[in-house]
């Protein structure tokens, strides 16, 4: 009897608690989960859910076009799933109405410019941030809290169109959170680039590094130099399988072409802007330039003829540094690039430029003499500095791969450390900004598991957990020097990724892990917890038809067991 009274009391108490959450969706009150990636700095779970319905409105203050646009973006996101559009309306500062999503800006908040406060109650959703960028990220968090079908644009029962109540305070650890894509080795259509950006926004990446020119293809329309795309965007055939030298090579015999028109680029850059992503174009120099030399042979030391490369590797023919017409050409190209890309940074490559041709080129040797340079490394440094000067004069700064340290670093250059972390450390110690992208942790072209069980990749081994374990700030730096580390970037070289499906397979879910490296405080990271969130979070990618690599079976359990063993 006493037991029955106790049970009755518990049932009553539970019902009261649920009722206090209001609205329908009560049955879900006790099972709120928060599969948000990257993990927010602070998330206090609350009981209950906010339910969207036909009357839910999005209010924003102040009357700011960007906020209005983010409201429209959120409304569009829900539209197919909900079967209705939420109204987006400018409001007063103190608007606090039931059944609203309220965005407001407040520059006095103690957050950085990409941070946000998100308060989800059963009554309303309130978002506060210093800038629209922060509001946009609150919306991405909401997106991950909504049912995954919403991202798939599939109709959801109204009773399921809800987010769990929570109080969230969030901001990124690093200001640069990058993902790269090589479209030189393989070309991917505009629609895929737009989708790549959409996925980046979901994980709060803010920089897309677009590697546009390569030995195997020049992918960007330049009006002043039409041969770059007429000639340079096509190769006559492509290597089959792995590159093991010419003696062992077989080719597919099929012409391979592709490039982005300037109209395509404008559309991509505009789309990225809406997603608060900066697109940094990379125009490679002095190496990885065979496609340009094939188009304009006078830009090389020997005068050619040259062919767009048909296999992978590093090629000896590079831009001639002794020829003033090389600089005229590059400045003209960069002028069009700057018109297309508003990014503060232009990436000028700088990696893997063999000096063989320069050693034997009378023009290059004459340049070394005339400029009082010590050797070909200093000639490369001269090359990069000259280009930097041009771009600086137009208000832009350069990023270069860590080879630009050799022969002397250009005065205002940011270094992308890829051959391990040494280049990053050296640059930070010289008080230059650094983006960390070491092959050991950030190269998504490496294998994710035993090569015997995986599709062909370039080599290396970079499982999900290793990406997650990455700490971008080297211990070798003093606290003052650490400030030069802007963040980390995942690199996606596509020699062995011929299809968009395969790119997605290689990028996800590793890009989810790197997103957390870039965003979440190191002290808050926990791989076991990440895996649990990831398992649910991947349902969003599934709903969108993303061809991500499935998690290893029992990866979470293995992690738990490992932890138990360690304790
Ligand atoms: C690079 O991976 N060559 C920068
Ligand atoms: Zn030369």
Coordinates of C-alpha atoms and ligand atoms in Angstrom, one line a residue:
X1 CA 0.0 0.0 0.0
X2 CA 2.7 2.4 1.0
X3 CA 4.5 1.6 -2.2
X4 CA 1.3 2.4 -4.2
X5 CA 0.9 5.8 -2.6
X6 CA 4.5 6.5 -3.3
X7 CA 4.1 5.5 -6.9
X8 CA 1.0 7.7 -7.2
X9 CA 2.9 10.6 -5.7
X10 CA 5.8 10.1 -8.1
X11 CA 3.4 10.0 -11.1
X12 CA 1.7 13.2 -10.0
X13 CA 5.0 14.9 -9.4
X14 CA 6.3 13.9 -12.8
X15 CA 3.1 15.1 -14.5
X16 CA 3.4 18.4 -12.7
X17 CA 7.0 18.8 -13.9
X18 CA 6.0 18.0 -17.5
X19 CA 3.0 20.4 -17.4
X20 CA 5.3 23.2 -16.2
X21 CA 7.3 22.8 -19.5
X22 CA 4.1 23.7 -21.4
X23 CA 3.0 22.9 -24.9
X24 CA 2.9 19.5 -26.4
X25 CA 6.0 17.3 -26.9
X26 CA 5.8 16.6 -23.2
X27 CA 6.6 13.0 -23.7
X28 CA 10.1 14.1 -24.8
X29 CA 10.8 16.4 -21.9
X30 CA 12.8 13.8 -20.0
X31 CA 14.9 12.7 -23.0
X32 CA 16.5 15.9 -24.3
X33 CA 19.8 15.3 -26.0
X34 CA 22.2 17.9 -27.5
X35 CA 24.3 16.4 -30.3
X36 CA 26.0 19.7 -31.1
X37 CA 29.3 19.7 -33.0
X38 CA 31.6 21.6 -32.3
X39 CA 30.7 21.3 -28.6
X40 CA 29.6 24.6 -27.2
X41 CA 31.7 26.3 -24.5
X42 CA 28.8 26.1 -22.0
X43 CA 25.5 24.3 -22.4
X44 CA 23.1 23.9 -19.5
X45 CA 20.4 21.4 -20.4
X46 CA 16.8 22.4 -19.5
X47 CA 13.6 20.5 -19.4
X48 CA 11.0 20.9 -22.1
X49 CA 11.1 21.7 -25.8
X50 CA 10.3 24.7 -27.9
X51 CA 7.8 23.7 -30.6
X52 CA 7.6 25.5 -33.9
X53 CA 4.2 26.1 -35.5
X54 CA 2.5 28.2 -38.2
X55 CA 2.4 31.1 -35.8
X56 CA 6.1 31.1 -34.8
X57 CA 7.7 34.3 -35.9
X58 CA 11.3 35.4 -36.2
X59 CA 11.9 38.8 -34.8
X60 CA 15.1 40.8 -35.0
X61 CA 16.6 43.9 -33.5
X62 CA 18.0 46.2 -34.7
X63 CA 16.5 46.6 -38.1
X64 CA 19.6 45.2 -39.8
X65 CA 19.8 43.6 -43.3
X66 CA 22.1 40.8 -42.2
X67 CA 19.9 39.8 -39.3
X68 CA 16.9 39.9 -41.7
X69 CA 18.8 37.7 -44.1
X70 CA 19.7 35.2 -41.3
X71 CA 16.0 35.1 -40.3
X72 CA 15.1 34.3 -43.9
X73 CA 17.8 31.6 -44.0
X74 CA 16.4 30.0 -40.9
X75 CA 12.8 30.2 -42.2
X76 CA 13.9 28.7 -45.5
X77 CA 15.7 25.9 -43.6
X78 CA 12.5 24.9 -41.9
X79 CA 10.1 25.5 -44.8
X80 CA 10.1 22.2 -46.6
X81 CA 10.1 20.2 -43.3
X82 CA 7.4 22.4 -41.7
X83 CA 5.2 23.0 -44.7
X84 CA 5.1 26.7 -43.8
X85 CA 7.3 29.8 -43.8
X86 CA 8.0 31.7 -40.6
X87 CA 7.5 35.4 -40.9
X88 CA 10.6 37.5 -40.4
X89 CA 9.9 40.8 -38.7
X90 CA 11.9 43.8 -37.4
X91 CA 11.2 44.3 -33.6
X92 CA 11.8 46.6 -30.6
X93 CA 14.8 46.1 -28.4
X94 CA 12.8 44.7 -25.6
X95 CA 10.5 42.5 -27.7
X96 CA 9.8 39.4 -25.7
X97 CA 6.8 37.6 -27.1
X98 CA 5.7 34.0 -26.8
X99 CA 6.3 31.8 -29.8
X100 CA 9.1 33.8 -31.3
X101 CA 12.7 33.3 -32.2
X102 CA 14.3 36.7 -31.3
X103 CA 17.7 37.7 -32.7
X104 CA 19.3 40.7 -31.2
X105 CA 22.7 42.4 -31.3
X106 CA 24.4 43.8 -28.2
X107 CA 28.0 45.0 -28.6
X108 CA 28.5 45.1 -24.8
X109 CA 28.3 41.3 -24.5
X110 CA 31.4 39.6 -23.1
X111 CA 31.9 37.4 -26.2
X112 CA 34.1 37.5 -29.2
X113 CA 32.6 38.6 -32.6
X114 CA 31.6 35.0 -33.6
X115 CA 30.1 34.1 -30.2
X116 CA 26.4 34.0 -29.2
X117 CA 24.0 33.4 -26.3
X118 CA 21.2 31.1 -27.0
X119 CA 18.3 30.7 -24.6
X120 CA 15.7 28.1 -25.6
X121 CA 12.6 27.9 -23.4
X122 CA 9.2 26.4 -24.1
X123 CA 8.0 29.9 -24.5
X124 CA 10.5 31.4 -26.9
X125 CA 14.0 31.2 -28.4
X126 CA 16.3 34.2 -27.7
X127 CA 19.6 34.7 -29.5
X128 CA 22.0 37.5 -28.5
X129 CA 25.4 38.2 -30.1
X130 CA 27.7 41.1 -30.8
X131 CA 27.5 40.6 -34.6
X132 CA 25.3 38.9 -37.1
X133 CA 28.0 36.3 -37.5
X134 CA 27.4 35.1 -33.9
X135 CA 23.6 35.0 -34.6
X136 CA 24.3 32.9 -37.7
X137 CA 26.2 30.4 -35.5
X138 CA 23.3 30.2 -33.0
X139 CA 21.1 29.3 -36.0
X140 CA 23.6 26.5 -36.9
X141 CA 23.3 25.2 -33.3
X142 CA 19.5 25.3 -33.6
X143 CA 19.9 23.4 -36.9
X144 CA 21.8 20.6 -35.2
X145 CA 19.1 20.5 -32.4
X146 CA 16.2 20.2 -34.8
X147 CA 15.2 16.7 -36.1
X148 CA 17.7 15.7 -38.9
X149 CA 15.0 15.3 -41.5
X150 CA 14.8 19.1 -41.4
X151 CA 18.2 19.3 -43.0
X152 CA 17.0 16.7 -45.6
X153 CA 14.1 19.0 -46.4
X154 CA 11.6 16.2 -45.7
X155 CA 8.2 16.9 -44.2
X156 CA 8.2 16.5 -40.4
X157 CA 5.1 16.0 -38.2
X158 CA 4.4 19.3 -36.5
X159 CA 4.7 17.7 -33.1
X160 CA 8.3 16.8 -34.0
X161 CA 9.3 20.2 -35.1
X162 CA 11.0 21.2 -31.9
X163 CA 14.3 21.9 -30.2
X164 CA 15.3 21.0 -26.6
X165 CA 15.3 23.8 -24.0
X166 CA 18.8 24.9 -23.1
X167 CA 21.0 27.8 -22.1
X168 CA 24.0 28.1 -24.3
X169 CA 27.0 30.4 -24.2
X170 CA 29.4 29.8 -27.0
X171 CA 32.3 31.3 -28.9
X172 CA 35.2 29.9 -31.0
X173 CA 38.6 29.3 -29.6
X174 CA 40.3 30.3 -32.9
X175 CA 39.5 33.0 -35.4
X176 CA 40.6 30.9 -38.4
X177 CA 38.7 27.6 -38.9
X178 CA 39.5 26.4 -42.4
X179 CA 38.7 23.7 -44.9
X180 CA 40.5 23.4 -48.2
X181 CA 39.7 21.8 -51.5
X182 CA 42.0 21.0 -54.4
X183 CA 40.0 21.4 -57.6
X184 CA 43.1 21.2 -59.8
X185 CA 43.7 17.5 -59.7
X186 CA 40.0 16.8 -60.0
X187 CA 37.4 19.3 -60.9
X188 CA 34.1 19.4 -59.0
X189 CA 31.0 21.2 -60.3
X190 CA 29.7 24.5 -58.9
X191 CA 26.7 22.7 -57.2
X192 CA 29.1 20.6 -55.2
X193 CA 31.2 23.6 -54.1
X194 CA 27.9 25.3 -52.9
X195 CA 27.1 22.1 -50.9
X196 CA 30.6 21.9 -49.5
X197 CA 30.1 25.4 -48.1
X198 CA 26.7 24.5 -46.6
X199 CA 28.3 21.6 -44.8
X200 CA 31.2 23.8 -43.6
X201 CA 28.7 26.3 -42.1
X202 CA 26.9 23.5 -40.2
X203 CA 30.2 22.9 -38.4
X204 CA 31.0 26.6 -38.0
X205 CA 34.0 26.7 -40.3
X206 CA 34.6 30.3 -41.4
X207 CA 37.2 29.9 -44.2
X208 CA 37.2 28.0 -47.5
X209 CA 40.7 27.7 -49.0
X210 CA 40.0 27.1 -52.7
X211 CA 43.1 25.6 -54.4
X212 CA 42.4 26.7 -58.0
X213 CA 45.5 26.2 -60.0
X214 CA 47.7 23.1 -60.5
X215 CA 50.0 21.2 -62.8
X216 CA 47.0 19.1 -63.9
X217 CA 44.6 21.9 -64.5
X218 CA 43.9 25.6 -64.3
X219 CA 40.4 26.0 -63.0
X220 CA 39.6 29.8 -63.0
X221 CA 38.5 31.9 -65.9
X222 CA 40.9 34.9 -66.4
X223 CA 39.6 37.2 -69.1
X224 CA 43.0 38.7 -70.0
X225 CA 44.5 35.2 -70.5
X226 CA 41.9 33.0 -72.2
X227 CA 44.3 30.2 -73.0
X228 CA 44.5 29.5 -69.2
X229 CA 41.1 27.8 -69.6
X230 CA 41.2 27.0 -73.3
X231 CA 44.4 25.1 -72.9
X232 CA 45.2 24.9 -69.2
X233 CA 41.9 23.5 -68.0
X234 CA 42.2 20.3 -70.0
X235 CA 44.6 17.4 -69.7
X236 CA 44.7 14.8 -72.5
X237 CA 44.3 11.8 -70.1
X238 CA 44.8 10.8 -66.4
X239 CA 46.9 8.3 -64.6
X240 CA 45.2 5.1 -63.5
X241 CA 45.9 4.0 -60.0
X242 CA 48.9 5.1 -57.9
X243 CA 51.8 7.0 -59.4
X244 CA 54.9 4.8 -59.4
X245 CA 57.0 6.5 -62.0
X246 CA 56.6 6.7 -65.8
X247 CA 57.8 3.1 -66.4
X248 CA 54.9 1.7 -64.4
X249 CA 52.2 4.2 -65.5
X250 CA 49.0 3.4 -67.3
X251 CA 46.7 6.2 -68.5
X252 CA 42.9 6.2 -69.1
X253 CA 43.2 7.8 -72.6
X254 CA 40.3 10.2 -71.7
X255 CA 40.5 13.9 -72.0
X256 CA 39.7 15.6 -68.6
X257 CA 38.5 19.2 -68.4
X258 CA 36.8 21.7 -66.2
X259 CA 36.9 25.3 -64.9
X260 CA 34.8 27.9 -63.1
X261 CA 33.6 30.9 -65.0
X262 CA 33.8 34.3 -63.3
X263 CA 30.1 34.1 -63.0
X264 CA 30.3 30.8 -61.2
X265 CA 32.9 32.3 -58.8
X266 CA 30.7 35.3 -58.1
X267 CA 27.8 33.0 -57.2
X268 CA 30.1 30.8 -55.0
X269 CA 31.6 33.8 -53.2
X270 CA 28.1 35.4 -52.7
X271 CA 26.8 32.1 -51.3
X272 CA 29.8 31.8 -48.9
X273 CA 29.2 35.3 -47.7
X274 CA 25.6 34.4 -46.7
X275 CA 27.1 31.5 -44.8
X276 CA 29.7 33.8 -43.1
X277 CA 32.5 32.0 -44.9
X278 CA 35.5 33.8 -46.4
X279 CA 36.7 32.2 -49.6
X280 CA 40.5 32.4 -49.9
X281 CA 41.7 31.7 -53.5
X282 CA 45.0 30.0 -54.0
X283 CA 47.0 30.8 -57.2
X284 CA 50.1 28.7 -57.0
X285 CA 53.5 30.1 -57.7
X286 CA 56.3 29.6 -58.6
X287 CA 55.7 25.8 -58.7
X288 CA 52.7 23.6 -59.5
X289 CA 52.3 25.8 -62.6
X290 CA 52.5 23.4 -65.5
X291 CA 48.9 24.1 -66.7
X292 CA 49.8 27.8 -66.9
X293 CA 53.0 27.1 -68.7
X294 CA 51.3 24.8 -71.2
X295 CA 49.0 27.8 -71.9
X296 CA 51.7 30.5 -72.1
X297 CA 55.1 28.7 -72.6
X298 CA 57.0 32.0 -72.6
X299 CA 56.5 32.0 -68.8
X300 CA 58.8 29.0 -68.2
X301 CA 62.6 29.0 -68.2
X302 CA 63.0 26.8 -71.3
X303 CA 60.1 28.2 -73.3
X304 CA 58.5 24.8 -73.6
X305 CA 56.6 23.3 -75.2
X306 CA 54.8 22.1 -72.0
X307 CA 51.8 19.8 -71.5
X308 CA 49.2 19.9 -68.8
X309 CA 50.3 17.2 -66.4
X310 CA 48.6 13.8 -66.6
X311 CA 50.0 12.2 -63.5
X312 CA 50.6 13.3 -59.9
X313 CA 53.8 14.5 -58.3
X314 CA 56.2 17.5 -58.3
X315 CA 57.3 18.9 -61.6
X316 CA 60.6 20.7 -62.5
X317 CA 59.1 23.2 -64.9
X318 CA 58.0 26.3 -62.9
X319 CA 57.5 30.0 -63.6
X320 CA 60.7 31.7 -64.7
X321 CA 61.8 34.2 -62.0
X322 CA 64.2 36.0 -64.3
X323 CA 61.5 37.0 -66.8
X324 CA 59.6 40.2 -66.1
X325 CA 56.7 39.0 -68.2
X326 CA 56.1 36.3 -65.5
X327 CA 55.4 39.1 -63.0
X328 CA 53.3 41.0 -65.4
X329 CA 51.2 37.9 -66.1
X330 CA 50.8 37.1 -62.4
X331 CA 49.9 40.7 -61.5
X332 CA 47.3 40.7 -64.2
X333 CA 45.9 37.4 -63.0
X334 CA 45.9 38.6 -59.4
X335 CA 44.1 41.8 -60.4
X336 CA 41.2 39.7 -61.7
X337 CA 41.4 37.4 -58.7
X338 CA 41.1 40.4 -56.3
X339 CA 38.1 41.7 -58.2
X340 CA 36.4 38.3 -57.7
X341 CA 37.5 37.5 -54.2
X342 CA 37.0 40.2 -51.4
X343 CA 39.1 38.1 -48.9
X344 CA 41.8 39.9 -47.0
X345 CA 44.1 37.0 -47.8
X346 CA 45.3 35.7 -51.2
X347 CA 47.1 32.4 -51.0
X348 CA 50.1 32.3 -53.3
X349 CA 51.2 28.7 -52.8
X350 CA 55.0 28.6 -52.6
X351 CA 55.3 24.9 -51.9
X352 CA 57.2 22.2 -53.8
X353 CA 59.1 24.4 -56.3
X354 CA 62.2 22.5 -57.5
X355 CA 65.1 24.9 -58.4
X356 CA 66.5 22.7 -61.3
X357 CA 65.4 25.0 -64.1
X358 CA 66.4 28.2 -62.3
X359 CA 69.9 26.9 -61.8
X360 CA 70.3 26.5 -65.6
X361 CA 68.4 29.5 -66.8
X362 CA 70.4 32.5 -67.9
X363 CA 67.6 34.9 -67.0
X364 CA 67.1 33.5 -63.5
X365 CA 70.9 33.6 -62.9
X366 CA 71.0 37.2 -64.1
X367 CA 68.2 38.1 -61.6
X368 CA 70.2 36.5 -58.8
X369 CA 73.2 38.6 -59.7
X370 CA 71.3 41.8 -60.3
X371 CA 69.5 41.5 -57.0
X372 CA 72.5 40.4 -55.0
X373 CA 70.8 37.1 -54.0
X374 CA 72.8 34.2 -52.5
X375 CA 71.1 31.3 -54.3
X376 CA 67.9 29.9 -55.8
X377 CA 66.2 29.8 -52.4
X378 CA 66.7 33.6 -52.1
X379 CA 65.4 33.9 -55.7
X380 CA 62.2 32.2 -54.5
X381 CA 62.0 34.6 -51.6
X382 CA 62.5 37.5 -54.1
X383 CA 59.6 36.1 -56.2
X384 CA 57.3 35.9 -53.2
X385 CA 58.2 39.3 -51.8
X386 CA 57.7 40.9 -55.1
X387 CA 54.2 39.4 -55.4
X388 CA 53.5 40.3 -51.7
X389 CA 54.4 43.9 -52.4
X390 CA 52.0 44.0 -55.3
X391 CA 49.2 42.5 -53.2
X392 CA 50.0 44.7 -50.1
X393 CA 49.7 47.7 -52.4
X394 CA 46.1 46.6 -53.1
X395 CA 45.3 46.2 -49.4
X396 CA 45.6 42.4 -49.4
X397 CA 48.0 40.1 -47.5
X398 CA 49.5 36.8 -48.6
X399 CA 49.4 33.3 -47.2
X400 CA 52.0 30.8 -48.3
X401 CA 52.9 27.2 -47.6
X402 CA 55.8 26.9 -45.1
X403 CA 58.5 26.8 -47.9
X404 CA 58.1 30.5 -48.1
X405 CA 60.3 30.6 -45.0
X406 CA 63.3 29.4 -47.0
X407 CA 65.5 32.1 -48.3
X408 CA 63.8 34.7 -46.1
X409 CA 60.1 35.3 -45.2
X410 CA 58.2 38.1 -46.9
X411 CA 57.6 40.8 -44.4
X412 CA 53.8 40.5 -43.9
X413 CA 53.2 36.9 -44.9
X414 CA 51.1 34.4 -43.0
X415 CA 52.5 30.9 -43.0
X416 CA 50.6 27.7 -43.5
X417 CA 52.5 25.0 -41.7
X418 CA 52.1 21.7 -43.6
X419 CA 55.4 19.9 -43.3
X420 CA 54.8 19.2 -39.6
X421 CA 54.7 22.1 -37.2
X422 CA 58.3 23.4 -37.5
X423 CA 57.4 26.0 -40.0
X424 CA 54.6 27.2 -37.8
X425 CA 56.8 27.5 -34.8
X426 CA 59.5 29.3 -36.7
X427 CA 57.0 31.8 -38.2
X428 CA 55.3 32.5 -34.8
X429 CA 58.7 33.1 -33.2
X430 CA 59.3 35.7 -36.0
X431 CA 55.9 37.2 -35.0
X432 CA 54.2 36.1 -38.2
X433 CA 50.6 34.8 -38.2
X434 CA 50.3 31.0 -38.7
X435 CA 47.7 28.6 -39.8
X436 CA 48.4 25.0 -38.7
X437 CA 47.7 22.3 -41.1
X438 CA 50.3 19.6 -40.5
X439 CA 50.1 16.4 -42.6
X440 CA 50.2 14.4 -39.4
X441 CA 46.7 15.6 -38.3
X442 CA 45.1 17.7 -41.0
X443 CA 45.5 15.9 -44.3
X444 CA 42.1 14.4 -45.1
X445 CA 43.6 12.7 -48.2
X446 CA 45.3 10.2 -45.9
X447 CA 43.7 6.8 -45.1
X448 CA 41.1 6.7 -42.3
X449 CA 41.6 3.0 -41.6
X450 CA 43.6 0.0 -42.8
X451 CA 44.3 0.6 -46.5
X452 CA 43.3 -3.0 -47.3
X453 CA 39.7 -2.1 -46.3
X454 CA 39.6 1.4 -47.8
X455 CA 39.4 2.9 -51.3
X456 CA 42.7 4.0 -52.9
X457 CA 44.2 7.1 -51.1
X458 CA 47.5 8.9 -51.4
X459 CA 49.0 7.1 -48.3
X460 CA 49.5 8.1 -44.6
X461 CA 47.1 7.2 -41.8
X462 CA 44.8 9.7 -40.2
X463 CA 42.0 8.1 -38.3
X464 CA 39.2 10.2 -36.8
X465 CA 40.6 10.0 -33.2
X466 CA 43.9 11.4 -34.3
X467 CA 42.3 14.4 -36.0
X468 CA 40.3 14.9 -32.8
X469 CA 43.5 14.8 -30.6
X470 CA 45.2 17.6 -32.5
X471 CA 46.3 20.6 -30.4
X472 CA 47.1 23.5 -32.8
X473 CA 49.2 25.5 -30.3
X474 CA 52.8 24.0 -30.1
X475 CA 54.2 23.7 -26.6
X476 CA 57.4 25.3 -27.9
X477 CA 55.8 28.7 -28.1
X478 CA 55.7 31.3 -25.3
X479 CA 52.2 32.7 -24.4
X480 CA 53.1 35.8 -26.4
X481 CA 54.1 33.7 -29.5
X482 CA 51.0 31.5 -29.2
X483 CA 48.8 34.4 -30.2
X484 CA 50.2 34.1 -33.7
X485 CA 48.5 30.8 -34.2
X486 CA 45.2 31.7 -35.9
X487 CA 43.8 28.2 -36.1
X488 CA 43.8 25.0 -38.0
X489 CA 42.7 23.8 -41.4
X490 CA 41.8 20.5 -43.0
X491 CA 43.4 19.9 -46.4
X492 CA 41.7 17.9 -49.2
X493 CA 44.1 17.1 -52.0
X494 CA 42.3 15.3 -54.7
X495 CA 44.8 13.2 -56.7
X496 CA 42.9 10.1 -55.7
X497 CA 39.5 11.6 -55.3
X498 CA 37.8 11.6 -58.7
X499 CA 34.2 11.9 -57.5
X500 CA 32.2 14.2 -55.2
X501 CA 31.1 11.1 -53.3
X502 CA 34.6 10.2 -52.5
X503 CA 35.5 13.7 -51.4
X504 CA 32.6 13.5 -48.9
X505 CA 33.8 10.1 -47.8
X506 CA 37.3 11.5 -47.0
X507 CA 36.1 14.8 -45.5
X508 CA 33.3 13.6 -43.2
X509 CA 33.3 12.9 -40.3
X510 CA 37.0 14.0 -40.0
X511 CA 36.0 17.6 -40.6
X512 CA 33.6 17.3 -37.6
X513 CA 36.5 16.4 -35.4
X514 CA 38.7 19.2 -36.7
X515 CA 35.7 21.7 -36.2
X516 CA 35.8 20.8 -32.5
X517 CA 39.6 21.3 -32.4
X518 CA 39.2 24.8 -33.9
X519 CA 36.2 25.8 -31.8
X520 CA 36.0 24.1 -28.4
X521 CA 38.3 25.0 -25.5
X522 CA 41.0 22.3 -25.2
X523 CA 39.9 21.6 -21.6
X524 CA 36.3 20.8 -22.8
X525 CA 37.4 18.2 -25.4
X526 CA 36.5 14.6 -24.7
X527 CA 36.7 12.0 -27.6
X528 CA 34.2 9.6 -26.0
X529 CA 31.6 12.4 -25.6
X530 CA 32.4 13.6 -29.1
X531 CA 31.6 10.1 -30.5
X532 CA 28.3 10.0 -28.8
X533 CA 27.3 13.4 -30.2
X534 CA 28.7 12.5 -33.6
X535 CA 26.6 9.3 -33.9
X536 CA 23.4 11.4 -33.6
X537 CA 24.8 14.3 -35.4
X538 CA 25.6 12.2 -38.5
X539 CA 21.9 11.7 -38.9
X540 CA 21.9 15.3 -40.3
X541 CA 24.5 14.4 -42.9
X542 CA 22.6 11.2 -43.7
X543 CA 19.4 13.2 -44.2
X544 CA 21.3 15.4 -46.6
X545 CA 22.6 12.4 -48.5
X546 CA 26.2 13.1 -47.6
X547 CA 28.4 10.1 -48.4
X548 CA 30.4 10.3 -45.1
X549 CA 32.5 7.4 -43.9
X550 CA 30.5 5.4 -41.4
X551 CA 31.9 5.2 -37.9
X552 CA 33.8 2.1 -37.1
X553 CA 31.4 -0.2 -35.4
X554 CA 31.6 0.1 -31.6
X555 CA 34.1 3.0 -31.9
X556 CA 32.3 4.6 -28.9
X557 CA 32.4 1.3 -26.9
X558 CA 36.0 0.8 -27.6
X559 CA 36.7 4.3 -26.3
X560 CA 34.6 3.7 -23.1
X561 CA 36.5 0.4 -22.5
X562 CA 39.8 2.1 -23.0
X563 CA 38.9 4.8 -20.5
X564 CA 37.8 2.2 -18.0
X565 CA 41.1 0.4 -18.4
X566 CA 43.0 3.7 -17.9
X567 CA 41.1 4.5 -14.6
Ligands
LIG1 C1 51.2 20.6 -49.9 O1 50.7 19.7 -49.4 N1 52.0 20.5 -51.0 C2 51.1 22.0 -49.4
LIG2 ZN1 64.2 31.3 -65.6

